[in-house]
Amino acid sequence: MTMTDDPATHMGSHRLRREDPALLTGEAQFIDDMSLHGEIWVGIVRSTEAHATILGVDGSAALEIDGVTEVLSGADLAPLWGEGALPCAWPVTDDMRNPAHLPVATSIAKYVGDAVAVVLADSRYAAADGAAAVSVDYDPLPAVVDIEAAVAEGAPLVHEDLGTNESYTWPLIPDPDAVDEAFANAAVVVGERYVQQRLIPAPMEPRGVIAAPGVANGELTLYSATQIPHILKVMTAVTLGIPEHKIRVVAPSVGGGFGCKLNVYAEEILCCALAMDRGVPVRWTESRSEAATATIQGRGQVQHIELAADANGKVQAVRVKLLADMGAYLQLVTPGVPLLGGFLYHGCYDIAHYSFECTSVFTNKTPTDAYRGAGRPEATYAIERAMDSLAVAVGVTPEEIRSRNFIAADAFPYESCAGLIFDSGDYQAVLDKAVEMADLQSVRAEQARRRADGSNRQIGVGFSSYVEMCGLAPSRVLASLNYGAGGWEAATVRVLPTAKVQVITGSTPHGQGHETSWSMIVADKLGIDPDDIEVLHSDTAISPTGLDTYGSRSLSVGGTAVFMATDKVLDKARLIAAHQLEANEDDLEYVDGAFQVKGTPTAAVPFAAIAFAAFTAHDLPDGMEPNLEAHVTYDPPNFTFPNGTHIAVVEVDTDTGNVDIVDYVAVDDCGNQVNPMIVEGQVHGGVLQGAAQALYEDAVYNEDGQIVTVNLGDYLVPSAAEAPIYRVASHVTPSPTNPMGVKGIGEAGTIAATPAVINAVVDALRPTGVTDVTMPASPQTVWRAINEAQGGAS
Amino acid sequence: MTPPPRQQALTYLRALYDPEAANKCPQRWTWALGRGNISASTVHRQGRRMESVTLAVNGTERSLEVEPRTLLVHALRDELRLTGTNIGCDSSSCGACTVLVNGQSAKSCTMFAVQADGADITTIEGVADADGTMHPMQQAFHEHHALQCGYCTPGMVMAAISLVEEYPELDDQGVRHGLEGNLCRCTGYQNIVNAVLAVAGSGSDGSNQDRE
């Protein structure tokens, strides 16, 4: 599915990525590949206790190690940041409790992995040896691990001074009476409880920081494996009191983020503060085991969802109560994550009445924050699981219950019961396409055969129809949510004298292929070769304005800014061409990279001539500034609403509990596509991440708050051997919100896949009496569910 | 079929400490195990005991001094500044640091630099032609969109080169199990598998024939 059928255009084509050669040959420079003269290494001593008073830090053994120069406790470091604490940019309610979060704890460690002391050393190995040799004297305090226990009467407190473990309660209940009435009058009520386990984001590149001071002028350059150099610059200035214009932040090649590099971390502030204090570059590289607790985790919710439906299964109201795990502190957008799902618990269904309430609680664990999908996978999981339960209650198929409730294709723009305006979609057409691709009839026939045979290899079919809000975000809407920044994005298109073009984007890629896609957009509009366009990003000295990459926003916000800046360049070029042709600008058309009087190709001014004319400025229209360059800051008027239906077919070994995904069909509507190859890649990877939550991944804590899944041997990021084969297709309804009609695809797969896979597992197990399976549906979990359903011991 | 790479790594590590296990080790490991003894050229610098190691890296002999406990991957990255080989974990689980040691793929975090003394090492920097033409496997990864963030890519490419050389006739499952020791968080693996199959099946033809 392409934007245009014209083979001459780049948009809509499978153009190979220009990012690849540097990454394929080892030339690309990631943070740990860098080395600065005179740098010192930081090793971090992390709490081994979930909750404990720090009685003392003894660095004497560490200081005997060659290369270790200093051991600093939290108290030693406190003067470096003074009053400054790590920022939370999303105080979702006025009364939200937000405990001060110091980069290094001074008196009480609040979670395993909390930084409690710092070692400075002359090498990577000495820093690690030194950190291991520091002895910390702890006086353990009772730890709060489970979120339901955290809100129980008499629970120990994570932050004694707050007097409660609750951070905030956020309701979204437009008409409470109508919801009550709908439930009172419902023919069918479905009520479910689901647990969203915590996930470790695990981009393949761990985090890393190098802070380099410019001693003479009080400047600071911060290199960080981050998704958000622009936001990080503002936050570093605010936190440490360094004048913002003295700070430059650079994100080198970044090896994946998935939300966990959308943050302002202790190590970033620590390295900056030390670099400014000592006048030398200070660096830290995260180890994978360190990342298990030092980097934010995702999900972590207990969800209660109820549906009120009539006898035909048409849903009248949805009621959701959420308990969300914040962890020990609020990181950059921790409190806002559950709310990003809070508008979407009615899914892609036309439901009249809505009630959502989220209570967020502190626990003695690593903070949670945005992880691919951020709130929306959780919402989609709850509604899609509940819709399957409703289908069973009403006695119809999963596809039928969805069809009976879908927002109709002619209802757009559609005002949802949660107060959003959905842009466009044809949810039924998307589902029909998925059903056809999955060859559902044959699969169900095979399922019936195995059920009849009592086979120990049962087949299950799982649906997931989703809609998400992307293109974060209209700044005014963010204001209504108390978010501490806007949602715009900036772009500059600069035409050089020789007609080569620089595109400067405020979006910060870390694997998404912005350079390729942005060059395709500009090339098509200017009628030039994409290889004549350079896309610059990720360095605040080059791209000073931006709000970076998260929430599937890059194309629909950042790409739109590029699109509009290119239009602005063309507007000026048109004036120059009209001047040269002595024609009225309205009589000109731009064809094949040249302006001509409409229908008169003989008198044409090529783009290159205009570029040079703008540079020499010898003969420009009166009053026109020289040079050809345009800057646009685009604030989207609305979110975009990607949607789709995914179907998973699984085979469950009822003897062992093992689950194999034997077929996976994804039909997504992300609006128009600039590069379908990149879209498919996003779907593939997203689906596996979602399926991994369903089947493999779980950040396991024991009752003392010790994390058990510390490395990639224990935390099961799937390999190629576990991955299914994805069959991917599109259905396009262009978004009317932006000029390219695009919606976003970065999170769709992750949002859709988790409920599709679990619904399939539950469907497969239906003959055994199982109605729910907790995540991850490991062989042990599935085997126990079967055994319990059949009255056996677990 | 040889055991999957994770198990190979474990076998190798056990063999380092257990002569009996070493006897059962595949032939391909004996060079490394035989060189496990610290050589005579020990020096001390700033109180640290250093060993001289000579490696033939990407066809060029390189001599360096390392601590005995320096991992091969750190020697390559920090001493020789060959930073194309990445580090993604600390438990030999992810495969990002895969290089060729005497022609066989190995996770360069699973061995000490001193154990590689005298070995031929090929890193991602050494697989393209001198004129910059990419190796067929690199080209296939490019043409099949088999990378996104690119962090696992050097290790994945090295493992894939070794896999295809060892098993020229691979099918989908063979590639998936052969690359089990290399994790990727971005691609969902399908395009990686297609890229490797394109090289295994038809030399360097990497045209995109896998789409709907």
PDB file of C-alpha atoms in Angstrom, chain A residues 649-776:
ATOM      1  CA  VAL A 649      -2.648 -19.070  16.316  1.00  0.00           C
ATOM      2  CA  VAL A 650      -0.930 -21.108  18.998  1.00  0.00           C
ATOM      3  CA  GLU A 651      -0.377 -24.748  19.675  1.00  0.00           C
ATOM      4  CA  VAL A 652      -0.321 -25.691  23.348  1.00  0.00           C
ATOM      5  CA  ASP A 653       1.205 -28.930  24.559  1.00  0.00           C
ATOM      6  CA  THR A 654      -1.239 -29.806  27.322  1.00  0.00           C
ATOM      7  CA  ASP A 655       1.195 -32.313  28.821  1.00  0.00           C
ATOM      8  CA  THR A 656       4.070 -29.865  29.276  1.00  0.00           C
ATOM      9  CA  GLY A 657       2.340 -26.474  29.043  1.00  0.00           C
ATOM     10  CA  ASN A 658       4.599 -25.351  26.226  1.00  0.00           C
ATOM     11  CA  VAL A 659       3.155 -22.756  23.857  1.00  0.00           C
ATOM     12  CA  ASP A 660       4.262 -22.331  20.239  1.00  0.00           C
ATOM     13  CA  ILE A 661       2.984 -19.506  18.049  1.00  0.00           C
ATOM     14  CA  VAL A 662       2.294 -21.368  14.799  1.00  0.00           C
ATOM     15  CA  ASP A 663       0.862 -18.465  12.822  1.00  0.00           C
ATOM     16  CA  TYR A 664       0.758 -14.722  13.324  1.00  0.00           C
ATOM     17  CA  VAL A 665      -1.208 -12.335  11.129  1.00  0.00           C
ATOM     18  CA  ALA A 666      -1.001  -8.572  11.582  1.00  0.00           C
ATOM     19  CA  VAL A 667      -3.132  -6.093   9.671  1.00  0.00           C
ATOM     20  CA  ASP A 668      -2.372  -2.532  10.672  1.00  0.00           C
ATOM     21  CA  ASP A 669      -3.699   0.853   9.646  1.00  0.00           C
ATOM     22  CA  CYS A 670      -0.952   3.362  10.305  1.00  0.00           C
ATOM     23  CA  GLY A 671      -2.299   5.685   7.643  1.00  0.00           C
ATOM     24  CA  ASN A 672      -0.151   6.463   4.635  1.00  0.00           C
ATOM     25  CA  GLN A 673       3.305   4.928   4.624  1.00  0.00           C
ATOM     26  CA  VAL A 674       6.493   6.696   3.642  1.00  0.00           C
ATOM     27  CA  ASN A 675       8.599   3.513   3.623  1.00  0.00           C
ATOM     28  CA  PRO A 676       6.613   0.251   3.884  1.00  0.00           C
ATOM     29  CA  MET A 677       9.834  -1.694   4.480  1.00  0.00           C
ATOM     30  CA  ILE A 678      10.454   0.261   7.669  1.00  0.00           C
ATOM     31  CA  VAL A 679       6.790  -0.086   8.654  1.00  0.00           C
ATOM     32  CA  GLU A 680       6.989  -3.874   8.349  1.00  0.00           C
ATOM     33  CA  GLY A 681      10.193  -3.934  10.364  1.00  0.00           C
ATOM     34  CA  GLN A 682       8.529  -1.971  13.158  1.00  0.00           C
ATOM     35  CA  VAL A 683       5.605  -4.394  13.153  1.00  0.00           C
ATOM     36  CA  HIS A 684       7.870  -7.460  13.270  1.00  0.00           C
ATOM     37  CA  GLY A 685       9.924  -6.228  16.182  1.00  0.00           C
ATOM     38  CA  GLY A 686       6.927  -4.812  18.001  1.00  0.00           C
ATOM     39  CA  VAL A 687       5.006  -8.048  17.726  1.00  0.00           C
ATOM     40  CA  LEU A 688       7.875 -10.059  19.165  1.00  0.00           C
ATOM     41  CA  GLN A 689       8.193  -7.658  22.082  1.00  0.00           C
ATOM     42  CA  GLY A 690       4.473  -7.973  22.762  1.00  0.00           C
ATOM     43  CA  ALA A 691       4.525 -11.742  22.383  1.00  0.00           C
ATOM     44  CA  ALA A 692       7.492 -11.834  24.744  1.00  0.00           C
ATOM     45  CA  GLN A 693       5.384 -10.247  27.478  1.00  0.00           C
ATOM     46  CA  ALA A 694       2.741 -12.885  26.848  1.00  0.00           C
ATOM     47  CA  LEU A 695       5.074 -15.869  26.926  1.00  0.00           C
ATOM     48  CA  TYR A 696       8.575 -15.175  28.249  1.00  0.00           C
ATOM     49  CA  GLU A 697       9.472 -11.945  29.993  1.00  0.00           C
ATOM     50  CA  ASP A 698       8.979 -11.134  33.652  1.00  0.00           C
ATOM     51  CA  ALA A 699      11.045  -8.976  35.993  1.00  0.00           C
ATOM     52  CA  VAL A 700      10.800 -11.325  38.939  1.00  0.00           C
ATOM     53  CA  TYR A 701      11.224 -10.034  42.489  1.00  0.00           C
ATOM     54  CA  ASN A 702      11.197 -12.196  45.573  1.00  0.00           C
ATOM     55  CA  GLU A 703       9.283 -11.195  48.702  1.00  0.00           C
ATOM     56  CA  ASP A 704      12.305  -9.325  50.056  1.00  0.00           C
ATOM     57  CA  GLY A 705      12.437  -7.128  46.992  1.00  0.00           C
ATOM     58  CA  GLN A 706      15.468  -8.845  45.511  1.00  0.00           C
ATOM     59  CA  ILE A 707      15.344  -9.031  41.727  1.00  0.00           C
ATOM     60  CA  VAL A 708      15.865 -12.544  40.440  1.00  0.00           C
ATOM     61  CA  THR A 709      16.051 -11.914  36.691  1.00  0.00           C
ATOM     62  CA  VAL A 710      19.272  -9.946  36.607  1.00  0.00           C
ATOM     63  CA  ASN A 711      20.782 -10.845  33.259  1.00  0.00           C
ATOM     64  CA  LEU A 712      19.807 -12.127  29.844  1.00  0.00           C
ATOM     65  CA  GLY A 713      20.285 -15.695  31.001  1.00  0.00           C
ATOM     66  CA  ASP A 714      17.402 -15.271  33.450  1.00  0.00           C
ATOM     67  CA  TYR A 715      15.338 -12.594  31.773  1.00  0.00           C
ATOM     68  CA  LEU A 716      14.076 -14.269  28.630  1.00  0.00           C
ATOM     69  CA  VAL A 717      14.420 -11.876  25.719  1.00  0.00           C
ATOM     70  CA  PRO A 718      13.383 -14.209  22.886  1.00  0.00           C
ATOM     71  CA  SER A 719      15.877 -15.422  20.307  1.00  0.00           C
ATOM     72  CA  ALA A 720      15.252 -16.279  16.659  1.00  0.00           C
ATOM     73  CA  ALA A 721      14.405 -19.808  17.731  1.00  0.00           C
ATOM     74  CA  GLU A 722      11.375 -18.601  19.717  1.00  0.00           C
ATOM     75  CA  ALA A 723      10.212 -15.966  17.230  1.00  0.00           C
ATOM     76  CA  PRO A 724       7.213 -16.764  15.056  1.00  0.00           C
ATOM     77  CA  ILE A 725       6.901 -15.992  11.366  1.00  0.00           C
ATOM     78  CA  TYR A 726       4.864 -12.825  10.923  1.00  0.00           C
ATOM     79  CA  ARG A 727       2.460 -12.319   8.041  1.00  0.00           C
ATOM     80  CA  VAL A 728       1.927  -8.604   7.742  1.00  0.00           C
ATOM     81  CA  ALA A 729      -0.473  -6.476   5.730  1.00  0.00           C
ATOM     82  CA  SER A 730      -1.923  -2.988   5.784  1.00  0.00           C
ATOM     83  CA  HIS A 731      -5.228  -1.272   5.391  1.00  0.00           C
ATOM     84  CA  VAL A 732      -4.856   2.441   4.830  1.00  0.00           C
ATOM     85  CA  THR A 733      -7.201   5.155   5.981  1.00  0.00           C
ATOM     86  CA  PRO A 734      -5.173   8.372   5.793  1.00  0.00           C
ATOM     87  CA  SER A 735      -5.247  10.496   8.907  1.00  0.00           C
ATOM     88  CA  PRO A 736      -6.921  13.835   8.183  1.00  0.00           C
ATOM     89  CA  THR A 737      -4.904  15.372  11.021  1.00  0.00           C
ATOM     90  CA  ASN A 738      -1.679  15.968   9.107  1.00  0.00           C
ATOM     91  CA  PRO A 739      -0.837  16.714   5.459  1.00  0.00           C
ATOM     92  CA  MET A 740       0.828  13.352   4.769  1.00  0.00           C
ATOM     93  CA  GLY A 741      -2.066  11.394   6.281  1.00  0.00           C
ATOM     94  CA  VAL A 742       0.273   9.372   8.494  1.00  0.00           C
ATOM     95  CA  LYS A 743      -0.432   7.902  11.943  1.00  0.00           C
ATOM     96  CA  GLY A 744       2.557   6.059  13.434  1.00  0.00           C
ATOM     97  CA  ILE A 745       3.663   2.435  13.731  1.00  0.00           C
ATOM     98  CA  GLY A 746       6.395   2.248  16.381  1.00  0.00           C
ATOM     99  CA  GLU A 747       4.308   0.731  19.139  1.00  0.00           C
ATOM    100  CA  ALA A 748       1.454  -0.964  17.284  1.00  0.00           C
ATOM    101  CA  GLY A 749       2.921  -4.457  17.256  1.00  0.00           C
ATOM    102  CA  THR A 750       3.708  -4.427  20.958  1.00  0.00           C
ATOM    103  CA  ILE A 751       0.243  -3.134  21.792  1.00  0.00           C
ATOM    104  CA  ALA A 752      -1.543  -5.731  19.701  1.00  0.00           C
ATOM    105  CA  ALA A 753       0.493  -8.863  20.245  1.00  0.00           C
ATOM    106  CA  THR A 754       0.221  -9.480  23.982  1.00  0.00           C
ATOM    107  CA  PRO A 755      -3.570  -9.955  24.162  1.00  0.00           C
ATOM    108  CA  ALA A 756      -3.644 -11.766  20.806  1.00  0.00           C
ATOM    109  CA  VAL A 757      -1.240 -14.405  22.113  1.00  0.00           C
ATOM    110  CA  ILE A 758      -2.877 -14.814  25.525  1.00  0.00           C
ATOM    111  CA  ASN A 759      -6.360 -14.927  24.001  1.00  0.00           C
ATOM    112  CA  ALA A 760      -5.063 -17.706  21.764  1.00  0.00           C
ATOM    113  CA  VAL A 761      -3.626 -19.625  24.697  1.00  0.00           C
ATOM    114  CA  VAL A 762      -6.892 -19.333  26.621  1.00  0.00           C
ATOM    115  CA  ASP A 763      -8.825 -20.375  23.514  1.00  0.00           C
ATOM    116  CA  ALA A 764      -6.620 -23.434  23.123  1.00  0.00           C
ATOM    117  CA  LEU A 765      -7.174 -24.403  26.749  1.00  0.00           C
ATOM    118  CA  ARG A 766     -10.942 -23.876  26.756  1.00  0.00           C
ATOM    119  CA  PRO A 767     -11.655 -27.655  26.595  1.00  0.00           C
ATOM    120  CA  THR A 768      -9.588 -28.096  29.751  1.00  0.00           C
ATOM    121  CA  GLY A 769     -11.749 -25.617  31.664  1.00  0.00           C
ATOM    122  CA  VAL A 770      -9.086 -22.904  31.841  1.00  0.00           C
ATOM    123  CA  THR A 771     -10.505 -19.376  31.522  1.00  0.00           C
ATOM    124  CA  ASP A 772      -7.450 -17.290  32.368  1.00  0.00           C
ATOM    125  CA  VAL A 773      -3.688 -17.618  32.185  1.00  0.00           C
ATOM    126  CA  THR A 774      -1.343 -15.207  33.917  1.00  0.00           C
ATOM    127  CA  MET A 775       1.620 -13.707  32.093  1.00  0.00           C
ATOM    128  CA  PRO A 776       4.100 -14.820  31.134  1.00  0.00           C
TER     129      PRO A 776
END
